[in-house]
Coordinates of N, CA and C and ligand atoms in Angstrom, one line a residue:
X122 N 0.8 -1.2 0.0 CA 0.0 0.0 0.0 C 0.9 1.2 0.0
X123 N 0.5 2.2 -0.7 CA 0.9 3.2 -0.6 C 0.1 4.5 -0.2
X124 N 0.4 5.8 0.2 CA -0.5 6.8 0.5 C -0.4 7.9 -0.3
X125 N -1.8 8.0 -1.1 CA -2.5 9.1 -1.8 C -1.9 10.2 -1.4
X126 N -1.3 11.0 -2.0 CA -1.1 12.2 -1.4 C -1.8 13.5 -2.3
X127 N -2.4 14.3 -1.5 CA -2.8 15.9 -2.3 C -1.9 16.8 -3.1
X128 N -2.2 16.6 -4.2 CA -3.9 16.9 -4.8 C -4.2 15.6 -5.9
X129 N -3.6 14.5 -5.6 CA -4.0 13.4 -6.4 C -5.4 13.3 -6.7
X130 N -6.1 13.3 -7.9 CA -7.6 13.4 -7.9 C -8.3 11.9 -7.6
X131 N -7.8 11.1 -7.1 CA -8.2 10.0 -6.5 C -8.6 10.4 -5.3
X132 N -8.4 11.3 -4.5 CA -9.1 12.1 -3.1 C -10.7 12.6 -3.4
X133 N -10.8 12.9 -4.6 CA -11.8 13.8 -5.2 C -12.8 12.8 -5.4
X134 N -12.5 11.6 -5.9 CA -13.5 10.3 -7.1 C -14.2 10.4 -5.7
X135 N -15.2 9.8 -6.5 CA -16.6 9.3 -6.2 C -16.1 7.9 -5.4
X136 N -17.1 7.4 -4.7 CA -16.1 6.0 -4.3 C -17.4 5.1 -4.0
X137 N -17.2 3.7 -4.5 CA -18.6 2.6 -4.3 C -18.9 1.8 -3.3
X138 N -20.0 1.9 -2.7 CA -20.8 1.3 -1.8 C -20.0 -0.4 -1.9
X139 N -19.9 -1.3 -0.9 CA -19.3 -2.4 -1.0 C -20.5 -3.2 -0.6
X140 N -20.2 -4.5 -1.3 CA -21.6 -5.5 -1.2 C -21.3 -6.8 -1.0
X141 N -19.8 -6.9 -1.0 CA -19.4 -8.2 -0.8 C -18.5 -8.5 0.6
X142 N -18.8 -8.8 1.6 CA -18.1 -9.1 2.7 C -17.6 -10.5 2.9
X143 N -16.8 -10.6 3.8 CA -16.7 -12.0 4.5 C -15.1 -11.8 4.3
X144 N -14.1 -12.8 4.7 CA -12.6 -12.9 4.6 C -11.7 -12.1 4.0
X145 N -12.0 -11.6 2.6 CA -11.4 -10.6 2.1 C -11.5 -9.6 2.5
X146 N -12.4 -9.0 3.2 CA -12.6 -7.9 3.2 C -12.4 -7.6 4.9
X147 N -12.2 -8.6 5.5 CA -11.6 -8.5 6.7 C -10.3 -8.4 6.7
X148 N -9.7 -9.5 5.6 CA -7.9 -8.9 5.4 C -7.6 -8.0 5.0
X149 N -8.6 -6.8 4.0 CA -8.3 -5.5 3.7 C -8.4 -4.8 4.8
X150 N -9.6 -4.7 5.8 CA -9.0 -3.9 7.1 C -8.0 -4.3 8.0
X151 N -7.4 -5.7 7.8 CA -6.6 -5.6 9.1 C -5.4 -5.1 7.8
X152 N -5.1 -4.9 6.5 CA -4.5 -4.6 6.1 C -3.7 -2.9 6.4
X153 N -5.0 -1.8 6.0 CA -5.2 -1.2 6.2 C -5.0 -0.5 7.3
X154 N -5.2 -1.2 8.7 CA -5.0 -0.8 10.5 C -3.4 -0.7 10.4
X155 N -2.6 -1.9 9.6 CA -1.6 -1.7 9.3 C -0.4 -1.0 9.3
X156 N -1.3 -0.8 7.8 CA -0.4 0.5 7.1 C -0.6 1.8 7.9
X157 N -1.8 1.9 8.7 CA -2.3 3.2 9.0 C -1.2 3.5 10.6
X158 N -1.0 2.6 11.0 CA 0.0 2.7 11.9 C 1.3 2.9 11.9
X159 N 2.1 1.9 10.5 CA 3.0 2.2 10.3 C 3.0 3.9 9.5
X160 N 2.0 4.4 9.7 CA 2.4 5.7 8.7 C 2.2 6.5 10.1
X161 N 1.6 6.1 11.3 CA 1.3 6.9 12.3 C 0.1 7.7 12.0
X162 N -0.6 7.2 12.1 CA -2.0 7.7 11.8 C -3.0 7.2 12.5
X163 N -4.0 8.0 13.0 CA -5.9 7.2 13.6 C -6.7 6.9 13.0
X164 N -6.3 7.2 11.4 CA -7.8 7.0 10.5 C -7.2 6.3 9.2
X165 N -7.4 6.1 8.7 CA -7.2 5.8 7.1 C -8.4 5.6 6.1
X166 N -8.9 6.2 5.1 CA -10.4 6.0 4.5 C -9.4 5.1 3.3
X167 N -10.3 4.5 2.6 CA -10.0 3.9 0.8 C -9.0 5.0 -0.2
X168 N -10.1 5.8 -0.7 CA -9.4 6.2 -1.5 C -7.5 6.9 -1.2
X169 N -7.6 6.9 0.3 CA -6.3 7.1 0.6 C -5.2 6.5 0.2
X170 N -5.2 5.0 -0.1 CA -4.6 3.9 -0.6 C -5.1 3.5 -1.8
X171 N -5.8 4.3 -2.4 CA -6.1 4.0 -3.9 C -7.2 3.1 -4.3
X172 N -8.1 3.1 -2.6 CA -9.0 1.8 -3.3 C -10.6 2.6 -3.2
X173 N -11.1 2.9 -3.9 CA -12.6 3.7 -4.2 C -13.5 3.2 -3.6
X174 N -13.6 2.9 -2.3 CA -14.6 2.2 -1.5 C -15.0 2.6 -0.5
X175 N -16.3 2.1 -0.2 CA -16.9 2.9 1.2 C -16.3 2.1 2.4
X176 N -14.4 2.1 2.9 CA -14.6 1.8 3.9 C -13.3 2.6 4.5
X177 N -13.3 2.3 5.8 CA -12.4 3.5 6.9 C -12.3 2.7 8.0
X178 N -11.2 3.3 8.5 CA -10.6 2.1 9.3 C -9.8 3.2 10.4
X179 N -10.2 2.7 11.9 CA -9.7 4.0 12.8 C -8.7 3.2 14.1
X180 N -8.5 4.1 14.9 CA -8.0 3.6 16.4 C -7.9 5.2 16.6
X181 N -8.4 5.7 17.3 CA -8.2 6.9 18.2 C -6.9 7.2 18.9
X182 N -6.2 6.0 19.1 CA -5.2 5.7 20.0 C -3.8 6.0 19.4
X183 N -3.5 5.6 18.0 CA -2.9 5.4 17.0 C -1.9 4.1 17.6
X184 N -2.5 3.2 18.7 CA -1.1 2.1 19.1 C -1.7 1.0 18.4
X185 N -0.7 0.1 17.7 CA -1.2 -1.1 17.5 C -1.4 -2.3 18.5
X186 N -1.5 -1.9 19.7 CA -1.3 -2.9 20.9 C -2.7 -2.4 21.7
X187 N -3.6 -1.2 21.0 CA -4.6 -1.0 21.7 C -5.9 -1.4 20.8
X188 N -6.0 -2.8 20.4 CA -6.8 -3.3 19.1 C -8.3 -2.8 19.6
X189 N -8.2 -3.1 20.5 CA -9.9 -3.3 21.5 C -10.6 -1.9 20.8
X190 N -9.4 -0.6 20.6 CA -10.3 0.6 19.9 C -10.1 0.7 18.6
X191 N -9.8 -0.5 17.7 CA -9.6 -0.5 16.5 C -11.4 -0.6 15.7
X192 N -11.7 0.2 14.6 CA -13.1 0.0 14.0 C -12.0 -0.2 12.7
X193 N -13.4 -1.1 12.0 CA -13.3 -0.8 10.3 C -14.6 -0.8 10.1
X194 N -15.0 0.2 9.3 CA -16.5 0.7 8.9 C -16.5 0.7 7.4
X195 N -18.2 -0.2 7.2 CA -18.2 -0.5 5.7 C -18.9 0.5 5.8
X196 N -19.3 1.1 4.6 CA -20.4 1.7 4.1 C -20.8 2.9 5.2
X197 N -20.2 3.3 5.9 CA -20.5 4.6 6.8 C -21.4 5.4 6.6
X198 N -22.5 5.9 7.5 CA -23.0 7.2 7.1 C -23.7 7.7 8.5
X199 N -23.6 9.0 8.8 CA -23.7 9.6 10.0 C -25.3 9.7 10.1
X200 N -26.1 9.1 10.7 CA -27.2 9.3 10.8 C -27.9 10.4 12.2
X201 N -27.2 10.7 13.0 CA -27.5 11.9 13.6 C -26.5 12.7 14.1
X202 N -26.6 13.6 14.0 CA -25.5 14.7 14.8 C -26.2 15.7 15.4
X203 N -25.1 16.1 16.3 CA -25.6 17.4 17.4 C -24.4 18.4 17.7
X204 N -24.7 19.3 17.9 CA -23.5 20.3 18.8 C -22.4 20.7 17.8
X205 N -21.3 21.3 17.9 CA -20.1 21.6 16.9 C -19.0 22.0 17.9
X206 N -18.2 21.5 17.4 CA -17.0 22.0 18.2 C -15.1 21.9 17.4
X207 N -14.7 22.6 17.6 CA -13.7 23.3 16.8 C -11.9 22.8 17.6
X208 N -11.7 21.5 16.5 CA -10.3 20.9 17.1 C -9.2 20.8 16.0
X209 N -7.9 20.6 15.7 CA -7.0 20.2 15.3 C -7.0 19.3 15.0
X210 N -6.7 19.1 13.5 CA -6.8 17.7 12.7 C -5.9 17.7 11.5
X211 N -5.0 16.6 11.2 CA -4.5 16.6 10.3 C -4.5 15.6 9.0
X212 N -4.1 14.9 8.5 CA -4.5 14.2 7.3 C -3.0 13.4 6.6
X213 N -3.0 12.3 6.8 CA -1.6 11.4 6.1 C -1.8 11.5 4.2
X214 N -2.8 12.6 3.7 CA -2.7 12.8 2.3 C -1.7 14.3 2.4
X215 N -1.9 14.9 3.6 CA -1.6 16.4 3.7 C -0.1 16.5 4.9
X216 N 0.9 15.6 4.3 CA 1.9 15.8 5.5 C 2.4 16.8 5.7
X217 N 2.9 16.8 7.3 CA 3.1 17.9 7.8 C 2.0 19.6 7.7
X218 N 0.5 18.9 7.2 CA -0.4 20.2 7.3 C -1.3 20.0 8.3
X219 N -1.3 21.0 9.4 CA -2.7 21.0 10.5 C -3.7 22.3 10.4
X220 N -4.7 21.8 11.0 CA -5.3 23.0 11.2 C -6.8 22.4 11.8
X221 N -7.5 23.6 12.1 CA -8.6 23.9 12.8 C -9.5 23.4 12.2
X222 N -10.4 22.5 12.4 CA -11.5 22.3 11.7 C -13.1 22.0 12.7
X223 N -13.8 22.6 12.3 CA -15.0 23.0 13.1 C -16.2 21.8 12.7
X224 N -16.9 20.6 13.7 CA -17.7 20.1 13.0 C -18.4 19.3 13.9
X225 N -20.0 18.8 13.8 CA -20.6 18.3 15.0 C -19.5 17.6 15.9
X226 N -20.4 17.7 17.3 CA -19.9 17.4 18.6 C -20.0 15.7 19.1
X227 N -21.4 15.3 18.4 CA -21.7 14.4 18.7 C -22.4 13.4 17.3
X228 N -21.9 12.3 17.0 CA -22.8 11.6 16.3 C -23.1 10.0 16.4
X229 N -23.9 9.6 15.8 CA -24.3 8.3 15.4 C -24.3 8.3 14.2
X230 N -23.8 6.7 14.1 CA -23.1 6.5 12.7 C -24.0 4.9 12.4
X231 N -24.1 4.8 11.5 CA -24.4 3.7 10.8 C -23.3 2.8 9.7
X232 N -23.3 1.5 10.0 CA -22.2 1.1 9.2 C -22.4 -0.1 9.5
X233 N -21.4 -1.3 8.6 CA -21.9 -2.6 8.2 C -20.2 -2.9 9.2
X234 N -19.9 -4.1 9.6 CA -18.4 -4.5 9.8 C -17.7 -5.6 8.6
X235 N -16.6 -6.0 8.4 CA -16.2 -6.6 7.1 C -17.6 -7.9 7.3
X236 N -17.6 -8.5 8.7 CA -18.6 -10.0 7.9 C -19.6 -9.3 7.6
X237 N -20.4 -8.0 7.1 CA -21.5 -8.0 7.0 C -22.9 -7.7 8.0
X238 N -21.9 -7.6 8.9 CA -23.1 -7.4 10.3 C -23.0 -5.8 10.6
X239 N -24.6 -5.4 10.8 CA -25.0 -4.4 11.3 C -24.5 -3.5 12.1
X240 N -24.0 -2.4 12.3 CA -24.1 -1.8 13.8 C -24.0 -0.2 14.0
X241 N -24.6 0.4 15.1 CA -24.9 1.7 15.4 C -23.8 1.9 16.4
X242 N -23.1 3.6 16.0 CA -21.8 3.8 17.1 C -21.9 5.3 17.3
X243 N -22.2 5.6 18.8 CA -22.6 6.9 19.1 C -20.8 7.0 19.1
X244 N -20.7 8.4 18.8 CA -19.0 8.7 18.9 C -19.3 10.1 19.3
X245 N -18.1 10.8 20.4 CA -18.4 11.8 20.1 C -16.8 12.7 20.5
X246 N -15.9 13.6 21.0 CA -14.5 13.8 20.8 C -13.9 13.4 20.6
X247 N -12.6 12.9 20.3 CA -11.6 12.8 19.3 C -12.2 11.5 18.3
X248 N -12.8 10.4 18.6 CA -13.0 9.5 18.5 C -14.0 9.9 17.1
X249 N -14.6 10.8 17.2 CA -16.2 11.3 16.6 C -15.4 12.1 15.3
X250 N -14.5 13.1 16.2 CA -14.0 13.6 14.7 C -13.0 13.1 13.7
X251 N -12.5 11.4 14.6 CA -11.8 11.0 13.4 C -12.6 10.7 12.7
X252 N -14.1 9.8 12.7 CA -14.8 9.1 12.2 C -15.2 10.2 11.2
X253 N -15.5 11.3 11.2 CA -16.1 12.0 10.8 C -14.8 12.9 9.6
X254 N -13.4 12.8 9.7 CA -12.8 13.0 9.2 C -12.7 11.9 8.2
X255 N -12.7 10.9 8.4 CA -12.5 9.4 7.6 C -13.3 9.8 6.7
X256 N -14.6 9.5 7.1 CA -16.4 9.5 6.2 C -16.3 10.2 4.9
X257 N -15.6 12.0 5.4 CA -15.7 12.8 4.5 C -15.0 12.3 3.4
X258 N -13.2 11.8 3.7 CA -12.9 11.1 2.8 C -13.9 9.8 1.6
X259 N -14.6 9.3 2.0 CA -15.4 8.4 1.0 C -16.4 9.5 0.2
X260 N -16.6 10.8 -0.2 CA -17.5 11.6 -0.3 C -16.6 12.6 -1.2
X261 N -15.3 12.6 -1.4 CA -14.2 12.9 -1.9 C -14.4 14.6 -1.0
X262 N -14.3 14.7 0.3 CA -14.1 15.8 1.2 C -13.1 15.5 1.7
X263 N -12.2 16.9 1.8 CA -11.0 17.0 2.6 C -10.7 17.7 3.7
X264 N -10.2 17.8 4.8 CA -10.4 18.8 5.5 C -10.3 20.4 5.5
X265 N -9.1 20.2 4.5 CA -9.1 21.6 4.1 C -10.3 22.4 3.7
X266 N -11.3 21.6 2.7 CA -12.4 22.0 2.7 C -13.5 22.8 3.8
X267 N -13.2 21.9 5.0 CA -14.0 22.5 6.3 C -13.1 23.5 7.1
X268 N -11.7 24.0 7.1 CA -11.1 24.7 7.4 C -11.5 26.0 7.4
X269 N -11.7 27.1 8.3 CA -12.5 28.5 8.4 C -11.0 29.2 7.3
X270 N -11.5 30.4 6.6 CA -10.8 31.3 5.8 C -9.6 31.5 6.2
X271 N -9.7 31.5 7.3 CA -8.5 32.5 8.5 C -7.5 31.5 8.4
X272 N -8.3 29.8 9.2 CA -7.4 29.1 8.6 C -6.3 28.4 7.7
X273 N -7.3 28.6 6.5 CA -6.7 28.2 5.0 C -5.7 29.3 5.1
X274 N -5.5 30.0 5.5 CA -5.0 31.2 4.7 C -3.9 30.9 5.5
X275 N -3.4 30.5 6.7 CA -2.8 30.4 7.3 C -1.6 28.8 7.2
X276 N -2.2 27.9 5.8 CA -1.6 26.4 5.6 C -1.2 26.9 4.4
X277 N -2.0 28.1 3.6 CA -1.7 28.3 2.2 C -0.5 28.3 1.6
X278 N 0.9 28.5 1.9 CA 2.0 28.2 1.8 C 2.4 26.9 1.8
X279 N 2.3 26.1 3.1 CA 2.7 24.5 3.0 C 1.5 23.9 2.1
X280 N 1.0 24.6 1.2 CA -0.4 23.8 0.7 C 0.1 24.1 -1.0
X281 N 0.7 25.0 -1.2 CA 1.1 25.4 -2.5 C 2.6 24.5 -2.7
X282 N 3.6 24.8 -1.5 CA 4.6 23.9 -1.4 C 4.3 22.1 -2.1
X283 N 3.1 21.8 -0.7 CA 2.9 20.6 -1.4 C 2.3 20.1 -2.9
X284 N 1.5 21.2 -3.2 CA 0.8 20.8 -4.6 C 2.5 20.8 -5.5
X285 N 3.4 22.1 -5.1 CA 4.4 22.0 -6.3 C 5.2 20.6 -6.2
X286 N 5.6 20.1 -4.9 CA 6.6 18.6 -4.6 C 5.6 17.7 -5.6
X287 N 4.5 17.4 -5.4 CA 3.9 16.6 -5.8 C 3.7 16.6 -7.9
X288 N 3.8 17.6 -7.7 CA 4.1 18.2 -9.5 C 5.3 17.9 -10.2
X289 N 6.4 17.6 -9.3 CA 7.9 17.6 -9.5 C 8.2 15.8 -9.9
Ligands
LIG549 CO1 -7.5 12.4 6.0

């Protein structure tokens, strides 16, 4: 695996609902938990790794020795939110870029696990906004996107830097 980096337009695509579960698709999340650790990271969505699919894969923790908080979420979709609240978040497509991003407090999420089984997961601080940072990923949203003006304006340099490395 490798990691998508910005402004690759694979961040952007469209990405498809999954319908086939069972074994494979369990070795792609523990694949995924993986790589997301060796890169040091809490979240990892699909298209990050090149694969256009509705799934994301977290640990809040970022340890691989704390599995018990490891999720992989098929098909995610936030079915309720409440409150907003304004934290620091960064992105393994956007190295070395942080910033502020403002967005519900609390949610419930809907999502399938690799065998196919159902389940509802209230999330709500750091836990909520990685989930919710992931999601956007399947939706081709970035964070920069949700970033306030003051913000952006403030990465716009390491953001132009990176578009030029990436051009090189
Ligand atoms: Co990200």
């Amino acid at each position: 695996m490798e990691i998508v980096i910005y402004p690759d337009p694979r961040l952007r695509a469209e990405t498809e609902a999954i319908k086939d579960f069972g074994p494979d698709l369990e070795d792609l999340g523990k694949e995924m938990l993986e790589f997301m650790y060796k890169k040091k990271g809490v979240g990892l969505a699909g298209p990050q790794v090149g694969i256009l699919k509705k799934i994301i894969v977290v640990n809040p923790t970022g340890e691989p020795g704390e599995n018990e908080h490891e999720l992989v979420l098929i098909n995610p979709k936030i079915i309720e939110s409440a409150g907003q609240e304004t934290g620091e978040e960064g992105c393994l497509s956007f190295p070395g870029i942080f910033g502020e991003v403002t967005r519900p407090k609390t949610i419930k999420v809907k999502a399938w696990d690799p065998k196919g089984e159902e389940f509802v997961l209230d999330a709500s601080g750091f836990l909520g906004r990685v989930l919710q940072h992931e999601m956007d990923h399947l939706d081709g949203i970035l964070f920069i996107d949700r970033m306030t003006p003051a913000q952006k304006l403030k990465i716009r340099k390491q953001l132009k830097k990176l578009v030029k490395e990436q051009k090189a």
